[in-house]
mmCIF file of C-alpha atoms (C1' of nucleotides) in Angstrom:
data_model
loop_
_atom_site.group_PDB
_atom_site.id
_atom_site.type_symbol
_atom_site.label_atom_id
_atom_site.label_comp_id
_atom_site.label_asym_id
_atom_site.label_seq_id
_atom_site.Cartn_x
_atom_site.Cartn_y
_atom_site.Cartn_z
ATOM 1 C CA UNK A 1 -10.677 -20.751 55.442
ATOM 2 C CA UNK A 2 -13.998 -18.965 54.919
ATOM 3 C CA UNK A 3 -16.591 -20.222 57.407
ATOM 4 C CA UNK A 4 -20.344 -19.715 57.046
ATOM 5 C CA UNK A 5 -22.945 -20.319 59.735
ATOM 6 C CA UNK A 6 -26.209 -21.638 58.336
ATOM 7 C CA UNK A 7 -28.909 -20.820 60.914
ATOM 8 C CA UNK A 8 -32.068 -21.309 58.816
ATOM 9 C CA UNK A 9 -33.467 -24.642 57.737
ATOM 10 C CA UNK A 10 -36.363 -26.146 55.804
ATOM 11 C CA UNK A 11 -37.395 -29.806 55.792
ATOM 12 C CA UNK A 12 -38.948 -31.961 53.100
ATOM 13 C CA UNK A 13 -39.562 -35.589 52.306
ATOM 14 C CA UNK A 14 -38.678 -37.237 49.001
ATOM 15 C CA UNK A 15 -40.408 -40.308 47.677
ATOM 16 C CA UNK A 16 -38.181 -42.820 45.887
ATOM 17 C CA UNK A 17 -38.689 -45.367 43.166
ATOM 18 C CA UNK A 18 -38.107 -48.927 44.286
ATOM 19 C CA UNK A 19 -35.600 -50.381 45.065
ATOM 20 C CA UNK A 20 -33.737 -47.583 46.869
ATOM 21 C CA UNK A 21 -31.058 -48.204 49.492
ATOM 22 C CA UNK A 22 -30.376 -44.894 51.222
ATOM 23 C CA UNK A 23 -27.260 -46.092 53.094
ATOM 24 C CA UNK A 24 -25.609 -47.632 50.010
ATOM 25 C CA UNK A 25 -26.465 -44.577 47.910
ATOM 26 C CA UNK A 26 -25.109 -41.806 50.151
ATOM 27 C CA UNK A 27 -22.336 -43.806 51.851
ATOM 28 C CA UNK A 28 -20.789 -46.025 49.191
ATOM 29 C CA UNK A 29 -19.040 -49.226 50.412
ATOM 30 C CA UNK A 30 -15.755 -48.259 48.711
ATOM 31 C CA UNK A 31 -15.664 -45.021 50.700
ATOM 32 C CA UNK A 32 -16.477 -42.471 47.974
ATOM 33 C CA UNK A 33 -18.290 -39.515 49.475
ATOM 34 C CA UNK A 34 -21.571 -38.063 48.196
ATOM 35 C CA UNK A 35 -20.426 -34.419 47.986
ATOM 36 C CA UNK A 36 -17.293 -33.825 50.082
ATOM 37 C CA UNK A 37 -14.695 -36.084 51.724
ATOM 38 C CA UNK A 38 -15.380 -34.268 55.015
ATOM 39 C CA UNK A 39 -19.063 -35.174 55.298
ATOM 40 C CA UNK A 40 -20.236 -37.164 58.341
ATOM 41 C CA UNK A 41 -22.262 -40.388 58.252
ATOM 42 C CA UNK A 42 -23.540 -41.576 61.644
ATOM 43 C CA UNK A 43 -26.527 -43.765 62.569
ATOM 44 C CA UNK A 44 -27.849 -43.828 58.998
ATOM 45 C CA UNK A 45 -27.809 -40.018 58.796
ATOM 46 C CA UNK A 46 -25.579 -37.960 56.513
ATOM 47 C CA UNK A 47 -24.421 -34.413 57.229
ATOM 48 C CA UNK A 48 -22.864 -32.872 54.133
ATOM 49 C CA UNK A 49 -22.448 -29.582 52.279
ATOM 50 C CA UNK A 50 -23.288 -28.397 48.781
ATOM 51 C CA UNK A 51 -22.665 -25.390 46.605
ATOM 52 C CA UNK A 52 -25.807 -24.755 44.593
ATOM 53 C CA UNK A 53 -26.456 -21.862 42.224
ATOM 54 C CA UNK A 54 -24.658 -18.497 42.571
ATOM 55 C CA UNK A 55 -21.930 -20.099 44.667
ATOM 56 C CA UNK A 56 -24.172 -20.155 47.753
ATOM 57 C CA UNK A 57 -23.296 -22.812 50.329
ATOM 58 C CA UNK A 58 -25.893 -25.058 51.944
ATOM 59 C CA UNK A 59 -25.809 -27.695 54.633
ATOM 60 C CA UNK A 60 -27.691 -30.952 54.263
ATOM 61 C CA UNK A 61 -28.856 -33.392 56.911
ATOM 62 C CA UNK A 62 -30.305 -36.433 55.195
ATOM 63 C CA UNK A 63 -31.795 -39.621 56.548
ATOM 64 C CA UNK A 64 -34.442 -42.097 55.409
ATOM 65 C CA UNK A 65 -37.515 -43.986 56.481
ATOM 66 C CA UNK A 66 -39.010 -47.239 55.236
ATOM 67 C CA UNK A 67 -37.371 -50.268 53.638
ATOM 68 C CA UNK A 68 -35.467 -50.636 50.352
ATOM 69 C CA UNK A 69 -38.682 -51.426 48.474
ATOM 70 C CA UNK A 70 -40.618 -48.511 49.995
ATOM 71 C CA UNK A 71 -38.101 -45.863 51.035
ATOM 72 C CA UNK A 72 -38.448 -42.129 51.589
ATOM 73 C CA UNK A 73 -35.610 -39.666 52.045
ATOM 74 C CA UNK A 74 -36.006 -37.048 54.760
ATOM 75 C CA UNK A 75 -33.944 -33.928 54.185
ATOM 76 C CA UNK A 76 -33.256 -30.856 56.305
ATOM 77 C CA UNK A 77 -31.569 -28.143 54.252
ATOM 78 C CA UNK A 78 -29.661 -25.344 56.011
ATOM 79 C CA UNK A 79 -28.874 -21.910 54.569
ATOM 80 C CA UNK A 80 -27.788 -18.386 55.497
ATOM 81 C CA UNK A 81 -31.122 -16.858 54.474
ATOM 82 C CA UNK A 82 -34.588 -18.260 55.054
ATOM 83 C CA UNK A 83 -35.788 -19.643 51.667
ATOM 84 C CA UNK A 84 -39.290 -18.776 50.430
ATOM 85 C CA UNK A 85 -41.758 -21.367 49.140
ATOM 86 C CA UNK A 86 -40.563 -21.239 45.525
ATOM 87 C CA UNK A 87 -36.911 -21.487 46.550
ATOM 88 C CA UNK A 88 -37.679 -24.426 48.845
ATOM 89 C CA UNK A 89 -39.403 -26.269 45.998
ATOM 90 C CA UNK A 90 -36.441 -25.561 43.695
ATOM 91 C CA UNK A 91 -33.991 -26.905 46.287
ATOM 92 C CA UNK A 92 -36.198 -29.944 46.914
ATOM 93 C CA UNK A 93 -36.093 -30.803 43.212
ATOM 94 C CA UNK A 94 -32.311 -30.390 43.104
ATOM 95 C CA UNK A 95 -31.796 -32.749 46.066
ATOM 96 C CA UNK A 96 -34.175 -35.345 44.545
ATOM 97 C CA UNK A 97 -32.239 -35.167 41.254
ATOM 98 C CA UNK A 98 -28.900 -35.355 43.090
ATOM 99 C CA UNK A 99 -29.899 -38.491 44.979
ATOM 100 C CA UNK A 100 -31.493 -40.115 41.895
ATOM 101 C CA UNK A 101 -34.586 -40.615 44.029
ATOM 102 C CA UNK A 102 -36.962 -40.914 41.070
ATOM 103 C CA UNK A 103 -34.671 -42.727 38.628
ATOM 104 C CA UNK A 104 -36.078 -45.950 37.200
ATOM 105 C CA UNK A 105 -33.312 -48.549 37.529
ATOM 106 C CA UNK A 106 -35.558 -51.527 36.766
ATOM 107 C CA UNK A 107 -34.045 -51.931 33.252
ATOM 108 C CA UNK A 108 -30.593 -52.247 34.844
ATOM 109 C CA UNK A 109 -31.835 -54.879 37.267
ATOM 110 C CA UNK A 110 -33.518 -56.715 34.373
ATOM 111 C CA UNK A 111 -30.018 -57.268 32.909
ATOM 112 C CA UNK A 112 -29.345 -59.589 35.870
ATOM 113 C CA UNK A 113 -31.618 -62.201 34.304
ATOM 114 C CA UNK A 114 -29.099 -62.836 31.510
ATOM 115 C CA UNK A 115 -25.818 -61.445 32.859
ATOM 116 C CA UNK A 116 -24.031 -63.295 35.683
ATOM 117 C CA UNK A 117 -21.892 -60.295 36.687
ATOM 118 C CA UNK A 118 -24.891 -57.959 36.953
ATOM 119 C CA UNK A 119 -26.745 -60.672 38.864
ATOM 120 C CA UNK A 120 -23.943 -60.744 41.466
ATOM 121 C CA UNK A 121 -23.782 -56.930 41.653
ATOM 122 C CA UNK A 122 -27.548 -56.579 42.144
ATOM 123 C CA UNK A 123 -27.485 -59.227 44.846
ATOM 124 C CA UNK A 124 -24.653 -57.545 46.752
ATOM 125 C CA UNK A 125 -25.687 -53.888 46.419
ATOM 126 C CA UNK A 126 -29.463 -54.049 46.065
ATOM 127 C CA UNK A 127 -30.944 -50.567 45.701
ATOM 128 C CA UNK A 128 -27.701 -48.592 45.410
ATOM 129 C CA UNK A 129 -27.916 -45.552 43.098
ATOM 130 C CA UNK A 130 -25.409 -43.471 41.218
ATOM 131 C CA UNK A 131 -25.643 -39.867 42.396
ATOM 132 C CA UNK A 132 -24.986 -36.471 40.807
ATOM 133 C CA UNK A 133 -23.827 -33.037 41.876
ATOM 134 C CA UNK A 134 -24.823 -29.579 40.716
ATOM 135 C CA UNK A 135 -21.370 -27.970 40.651
ATOM 136 C CA UNK A 136 -18.967 -29.342 38.068
ATOM 137 C CA UNK A 137 -15.693 -28.005 39.517
ATOM 138 C CA UNK A 138 -15.240 -30.588 42.337
ATOM 139 C CA UNK A 139 -15.786 -33.330 39.757
ATOM 140 C CA UNK A 140 -13.050 -31.811 37.581
ATOM 141 C CA UNK A 141 -10.708 -31.562 40.595
ATOM 142 C CA UNK A 142 -11.359 -35.250 41.240
ATOM 143 C CA UNK A 143 -10.614 -36.127 37.616
ATOM 144 C CA UNK A 144 -7.354 -34.143 37.529
ATOM 145 C CA UNK A 145 -6.035 -35.439 40.851
ATOM 146 C CA UNK A 146 -6.813 -39.048 39.904
ATOM 147 C CA UNK A 147 -4.547 -38.768 36.863
ATOM 148 C CA UNK A 148 -1.346 -40.744 36.989
ATOM 149 C CA UNK A 149 -1.400 -41.284 40.728
ATOM 150 C CA UNK A 150 -2.209 -44.025 43.234
ATOM 151 C CA UNK A 151 -5.332 -43.283 45.293
ATOM 152 C CA UNK A 152 -3.310 -42.247 48.382
ATOM 153 C CA UNK A 153 -1.529 -39.589 46.351
ATOM 154 C CA UNK A 154 -4.833 -38.387 44.855
ATOM 155 C CA UNK A 155 -6.290 -38.159 48.374
ATOM 156 C CA UNK A 156 -3.307 -36.101 49.469
ATOM 157 C CA UNK A 157 -3.825 -33.550 46.677
ATOM 158 C CA UNK A 158 -7.602 -33.305 47.202
ATOM 159 C CA UNK A 159 -7.240 -32.952 50.976
ATOM 160 C CA UNK A 160 -4.664 -30.180 50.627
ATOM 161 C CA UNK A 161 -6.836 -28.317 48.107
ATOM 162 C CA UNK A 162 -9.832 -28.371 50.457
ATOM 163 C CA UNK A 163 -7.805 -27.507 53.565
ATOM 164 C CA UNK A 164 -5.964 -24.642 51.855
ATOM 165 C CA UNK A 165 -8.688 -23.120 49.694
ATOM 166 C CA UNK A 166 -12.016 -24.756 50.601
ATOM 167 C CA UNK A 167 -14.986 -23.404 52.554
ATOM 168 C CA UNK A 168 -16.443 -24.509 55.855
ATOM 169 C CA UNK A 169 -20.104 -24.490 56.861
ATOM 170 C CA UNK A 170 -21.475 -24.956 60.369
ATOM 171 C CA UNK A 171 -25.011 -26.207 60.972
ATOM 172 C CA UNK A 172 -26.846 -28.626 63.266
ATOM 173 C CA UNK A 173 -23.784 -28.852 65.513
ATOM 174 C CA UNK A 174 -21.531 -30.058 62.678
ATOM 175 C CA UNK A 175 -18.632 -28.467 60.784
ATOM 176 C CA UNK A 176 -18.272 -29.619 57.184
ATOM 177 C CA UNK A 177 -15.445 -28.590 54.859
ATOM 178 C CA UNK A 178 -16.201 -28.283 51.159
ATOM 179 C CA UNK A 179 -14.280 -27.986 47.889
ATOM 180 C CA UNK A 180 -12.794 -24.653 46.775
ATOM 181 C CA UNK A 181 -14.718 -22.600 44.236
ATOM 182 C CA UNK A 182 -13.290 -22.059 40.731
ATOM 183 C CA UNK A 183 -13.170 -18.313 41.524
ATOM 184 C CA UNK A 184 -10.843 -19.035 44.451
ATOM 185 C CA UNK A 185 -8.476 -21.357 42.548
ATOM 186 C CA UNK A 186 -8.362 -18.977 39.557
ATOM 187 C CA UNK A 187 -6.820 -16.341 41.827
ATOM 188 C CA UNK A 188 -4.037 -18.623 43.150
ATOM 189 C CA UNK A 189 -0.697 -18.777 41.324
ATOM 190 C CA UNK A 190 0.522 -22.010 39.738
ATOM 191 C CA UNK A 191 3.622 -21.923 41.952
ATOM 192 C CA UNK A 192 1.492 -21.679 45.089
ATOM 193 C CA UNK A 193 -0.750 -24.548 43.954
ATOM 194 C CA UNK A 194 2.324 -26.681 43.353
ATOM 195 C CA UNK A 195 3.896 -25.859 46.691
ATOM 196 C CA UNK A 196 0.844 -25.889 48.966
ATOM 197 C CA UNK A 197 -1.182 -28.673 47.352
ATOM 198 C CA UNK A 198 1.604 -30.784 45.797
ATOM 199 C CA UNK A 199 -0.220 -30.780 42.469
ATOM 200 C CA UNK A 200 2.964 -30.995 40.392
ATOM 201 C CA UNK A 201 2.371 -30.760 36.659
ATOM 202 C CA UNK A 202 -1.403 -30.749 37.323
ATOM 203 C CA UNK A 203 -1.239 -27.236 38.852
ATOM 204 C CA UNK A 204 -1.415 -25.271 35.556
ATOM 205 C CA UNK A 205 -4.167 -27.628 34.353
ATOM 206 C CA UNK A 206 -6.313 -26.997 37.437
ATOM 207 C CA UNK A 207 -5.789 -23.237 37.394
ATOM 208 C CA UNK A 208 -6.708 -23.115 33.689
ATOM 209 C CA UNK A 209 -9.808 -25.232 34.309
ATOM 210 C CA UNK A 210 -10.861 -22.942 37.181
ATOM 211 C CA UNK A 211 -10.478 -19.883 34.935
ATOM 212 C CA UNK A 212 -12.526 -21.476 32.157
ATOM 213 C CA UNK A 213 -15.279 -22.829 34.424
ATOM 214 C CA UNK A 214 -15.868 -19.524 36.226
ATOM 215 C CA UNK A 215 -16.181 -17.642 32.918
ATOM 216 C CA UNK A 216 -18.353 -19.391 30.343
ATOM 217 C CA UNK A 217 -18.865 -23.075 30.837
ATOM 218 C CA UNK A 218 -22.040 -25.188 30.851
ATOM 219 C CA UNK A 219 -23.412 -26.171 34.241
ATOM 220 C CA UNK A 220 -23.677 -29.850 35.123
ATOM 221 C CA UNK A 221 -27.379 -29.783 34.235
ATOM 222 C CA UNK A 222 -26.671 -28.095 30.896
ATOM 223 C CA UNK A 223 -24.103 -30.794 30.114
ATOM 224 C CA UNK A 224 -26.723 -33.367 31.070
ATOM 225 C CA UNK A 225 -29.163 -31.830 28.588
ATOM 226 C CA UNK A 226 -26.598 -32.155 25.763
ATOM 227 C CA UNK A 227 -25.952 -35.405 23.929
ATOM 228 C CA UNK A 228 -23.319 -37.585 25.602
ATOM 229 C CA UNK A 229 -20.893 -36.944 22.739
ATOM 230 C CA UNK A 230 -21.366 -33.144 22.826
ATOM 231 C CA UNK A 231 -20.956 -32.983 26.609
ATOM 232 C CA UNK A 232 -17.772 -35.031 26.468
ATOM 233 C CA UNK A 233 -16.355 -32.949 23.627
ATOM 234 C CA UNK A 234 -17.105 -29.744 25.573
ATOM 235 C CA UNK A 235 -15.355 -31.118 28.660
ATOM 236 C CA UNK A 236 -12.336 -32.172 26.589
ATOM 237 C CA UNK A 237 -11.925 -28.582 25.400
ATOM 238 C CA UNK A 238 -10.576 -27.911 28.906
ATOM 239 C CA UNK A 239 -6.795 -28.288 28.912
ATOM 240 C CA UNK A 240 -5.872 -31.220 31.143
ATOM 241 C CA UNK A 241 -9.180 -33.024 30.603
ATOM 242 C CA UNK A 242 -8.769 -36.002 28.296
ATOM 243 C CA UNK A 243 -10.916 -39.021 27.526
ATOM 244 C CA UNK A 244 -10.679 -40.539 31.022
ATOM 245 C CA UNK A 245 -11.249 -37.305 32.935
ATOM 246 C CA UNK A 246 -14.182 -36.321 30.713
ATOM 247 C CA UNK A 247 -15.841 -39.655 31.489
ATOM 248 C CA UNK A 248 -15.419 -38.961 35.212
ATOM 249 C CA UNK A 249 -16.794 -35.425 35.026
ATOM 250 C CA UNK A 250 -19.597 -36.005 32.512
ATOM 251 C CA UNK A 251 -23.166 -36.396 33.799
ATOM 252 C CA UNK A 252 -23.773 -38.997 31.104
ATOM 253 C CA UNK A 253 -23.100 -42.637 31.954
ATOM 254 C CA UNK A 254 -19.575 -43.306 30.789
ATOM 255 C CA UNK A 255 -17.090 -46.027 31.530
ATOM 256 C CA UNK A 256 -14.138 -44.168 33.068
ATOM 257 C CA UNK A 257 -11.539 -46.890 32.765
ATOM 258 C CA UNK A 258 -8.032 -46.219 33.967
ATOM 259 C CA UNK A 259 -5.174 -48.694 34.238
ATOM 260 C CA UNK A 260 -6.331 -49.959 37.637
ATOM 261 C CA UNK A 261 -10.004 -50.485 36.723
ATOM 262 C CA UNK A 262 -9.008 -51.951 33.343
ATOM 263 C CA UNK A 263 -7.085 -54.659 35.211
ATOM 264 C CA UNK A 264 -10.141 -55.343 37.387
ATOM 265 C CA UNK A 265 -12.554 -55.590 34.446
ATOM 266 C CA UNK A 266 -10.163 -57.741 32.457
ATOM 267 C CA UNK A 267 -9.945 -60.156 35.387
ATOM 268 C CA UNK A 268 -13.732 -60.157 35.793
ATOM 269 C CA UNK A 269 -14.477 -60.632 32.094
ATOM 270 C CA UNK A 270 -11.584 -62.842 30.986
ATOM 271 C CA UNK A 271 -10.144 -64.232 34.232
ATOM 272 C CA UNK A 272 -6.627 -62.994 33.619
ATOM 273 C CA UNK A 273 -4.400 -59.957 34.162
ATOM 274 C CA UNK A 274 -3.725 -58.004 30.965
ATOM 275 C CA UNK A 275 -0.106 -57.566 29.880
ATOM 276 C CA UNK A 276 -0.741 -53.983 28.823
ATOM 277 C CA UNK A 277 -3.865 -52.647 30.597
ATOM 278 C CA UNK A 278 -3.538 -49.132 29.150
ATOM 279 C CA UNK A 279 -3.617 -50.465 25.592
ATOM 280 C CA UNK A 280 -6.676 -52.551 26.483
ATOM 281 C CA UNK A 281 -8.841 -49.640 27.653
ATOM 282 C CA UNK A 282 -10.472 -48.784 24.266
ATOM 283 C CA UNK A 283 -11.387 -52.440 23.696
ATOM 284 C CA UNK A 284 -12.872 -52.860 27.179
ATOM 285 C CA UNK A 285 -14.932 -49.692 26.700
ATOM 286 C CA UNK A 286 -16.394 -51.079 23.484
ATOM 287 C CA UNK A 287 -17.203 -54.385 25.177
ATOM 288 C CA UNK A 288 -18.938 -52.522 28.030
ATOM 289 C CA UNK A 289 -21.007 -50.428 25.627
ATOM 290 C CA UNK A 290 -22.101 -53.507 23.688
ATOM 291 C CA UNK A 291 -22.813 -55.642 26.746
ATOM 292 C CA UNK A 292 -24.450 -53.127 29.109
ATOM 293 C CA UNK A 293 -25.356 -50.174 26.850
ATOM 294 C CA UNK A 294 -26.673 -47.133 28.726
ATOM 295 C CA UNK A 295 -26.310 -49.025 32.024
ATOM 296 C CA UNK A 296 -22.525 -49.451 31.750
ATOM 297 C CA UNK A 297 -22.036 -46.516 34.118
ATOM 298 C CA UNK A 298 -24.086 -48.342 36.734
ATOM 299 C CA UNK A 299 -22.067 -51.541 36.185
ATOM 300 C CA UNK A 300 -18.864 -49.519 36.640
ATOM 301 C CA UNK A 301 -20.052 -47.950 39.909
ATOM 302 C CA UNK A 302 -21.369 -51.249 41.268
ATOM 303 C CA UNK A 303 -18.151 -53.146 40.438
ATOM 304 C CA UNK A 304 -15.907 -50.565 42.091
ATOM 305 C CA UNK A 305 -18.037 -50.744 45.222
ATOM 306 C CA UNK A 306 -18.253 -54.535 45.333
ATOM 307 C CA UNK A 307 -14.652 -55.667 44.910
ATOM 308 C CA UNK A 308 -14.328 -57.793 48.112
ATOM 309 C CA UNK A 309 -17.543 -59.732 47.326
ATOM 310 C CA UNK A 310 -16.633 -60.181 43.646
ATOM 311 C CA UNK A 311 -13.153 -61.406 44.586
ATOM 312 C CA UNK A 312 -14.647 -64.087 46.852
ATOM 313 C CA UNK A 313 -17.431 -65.086 44.481
ATOM 314 C CA UNK A 314 -15.297 -65.383 41.338
ATOM 315 C CA UNK A 315 -12.093 -66.436 43.187
ATOM 316 C CA UNK A 316 -10.016 -63.543 41.804
ATOM 317 C CA UNK A 317 -7.233 -61.495 43.389
ATOM 318 C CA UNK A 318 -9.024 -58.197 42.805
ATOM 319 C CA UNK A 319 -8.117 -56.690 46.159
ATOM 320 C CA UNK A 320 -4.394 -57.039 45.494
ATOM 321 C CA UNK A 321 -4.500 -54.797 42.412
ATOM 322 C "C1'" DG B 1 20.479 -43.963 53.827
ATOM 323 C "C1'" DC B 2 20.499 -43.261 48.869
ATOM 324 C "C1'" DG B 3 19.478 -43.761 43.987
ATOM 325 C "C1'" DT B 4 16.225 -45.454 40.682
ATOM 326 C "C1'" DC B 5 11.873 -46.656 38.972
ATOM 327 C "C1'" DC B 6 7.196 -45.899 38.044
ATOM 328 C "C1'" DA B 7 2.195 -45.038 38.800
ATOM 329 C "C1'" DG B 8 -5.614 -45.303 38.791
ATOM 330 C "C1'" DG B 9 -3.365 -39.553 31.983
ATOM 331 C "C1'" DT B 10 -2.535 -35.718 29.085
ATOM 332 C "C1'" DC B 11 -0.135 -32.834 26.055
ATOM 333 C "C1'" DT B 12 3.132 -31.900 22.513
ATOM 334 C "C1'" DA B 13 6.550 -32.489 19.124
ATOM 335 C "C1'" DC B 14 7.813 -35.274 15.666
ATOM 336 C "C1'" DC B 15 7.304 -38.593 12.043
ATOM 337 C "C1'" DG C 1 -3.213 -39.947 12.548
ATOM 338 C "C1'" DG C 2 -0.120 -42.374 15.334
ATOM 339 C "C1'" DT C 3 3.273 -42.406 18.952
ATOM 340 C "C1'" DA C 4 7.329 -41.625 22.048
ATOM 341 C "C1'" DG C 5 8.721 -38.721 25.712
ATOM 342 C "C1'" DA C 6 8.084 -35.466 29.377
ATOM 343 C "C1'" DC C 7 5.706 -34.258 33.363
ATOM 344 C "C1'" DC C 8 5.162 -33.586 39.883
ATOM 345 C "C1'" DT C 9 5.434 -36.316 43.778
ATOM 346 C "C1'" DG C 10 6.168 -39.962 46.849
ATOM 347 C "C1'" DG C 11 6.247 -44.896 47.880
ATOM 348 C "C1'" DA C 12 8.489 -49.295 46.759
ATOM 349 C "C1'" DC C 13 12.489 -51.560 45.898
ATOM 350 C "C1'" DG C 14 17.371 -52.859 45.488
ATOM 351 C "C1'" DC C 15 21.838 -52.027 47.059
#
DNA sequence: GCGTCCAGGTCTACC
DNA sequence: GGTAGACCTGGACGC
């Protein structure tokens, strides 16, 4: 595994719009990581890694000051070269965008006044934000490995991919492993991906995606600048990326329902388990769009991170799904 | 132990 | 355009 030491660092402070819960945003209750499964969260501080432009790796040490209604994020960014003033400002803006520090989520919270589910979610996870990432490839790996597999199996595939082909950065006394680059996966044979990462039929999909992404493919920010429909259509041009995976990888707020989450939403909305959850997915997506509009992505993220509380509050067996 | 079934999608061939 | 069947792997289940 390639290892990079990151001796230089710059620090900056980010102001946030209220409410902003740093801990809930960077360390989600359901266990989803901000940027890599190998990041470290201790004493309200996160050490993680990121691949920004040109494939360059950075280390991030992030913490916060203030309360949910008046929070600032304090970031120390580590790199191999000392960044100049312009580069520091560019990186500062990327981190602020990534952490949704300036996003106005008041309209989402306003939904709580007339929607009992949103009211419960806002109460339980006050100030939590959806986050973004600059490099699209890890998001596509996530989408592909989530297909047709229980979460333990998906974890196995993702862990093997990072351990076999990922990169490691060392900074501030920490070692953080990060996702492989598309350039790296494009060079690996399908047979090797199958054998070493247990990807099965997903191996040719992932190799093809890596080849496409490293050649000519929009960046995450370019996809964000497109309309939601155009971005999704572009993602679905990648072989192995269908409707569900495109919703996961797209920067636009989608409603990435799979069989498991369809069962959860059907229980939450109608109080019963669906007989055929897969067939119900298109209908549930339409309901979500009508009921929560552009905030349906937030509802999705909040629900998946609030299952124990929702199960207790609405007396549903959500945790057994 | 061993065989069978099937899962937190997608593609393709066939109608 | 709609839909059944195949696809890796590994855990659950029945015997």
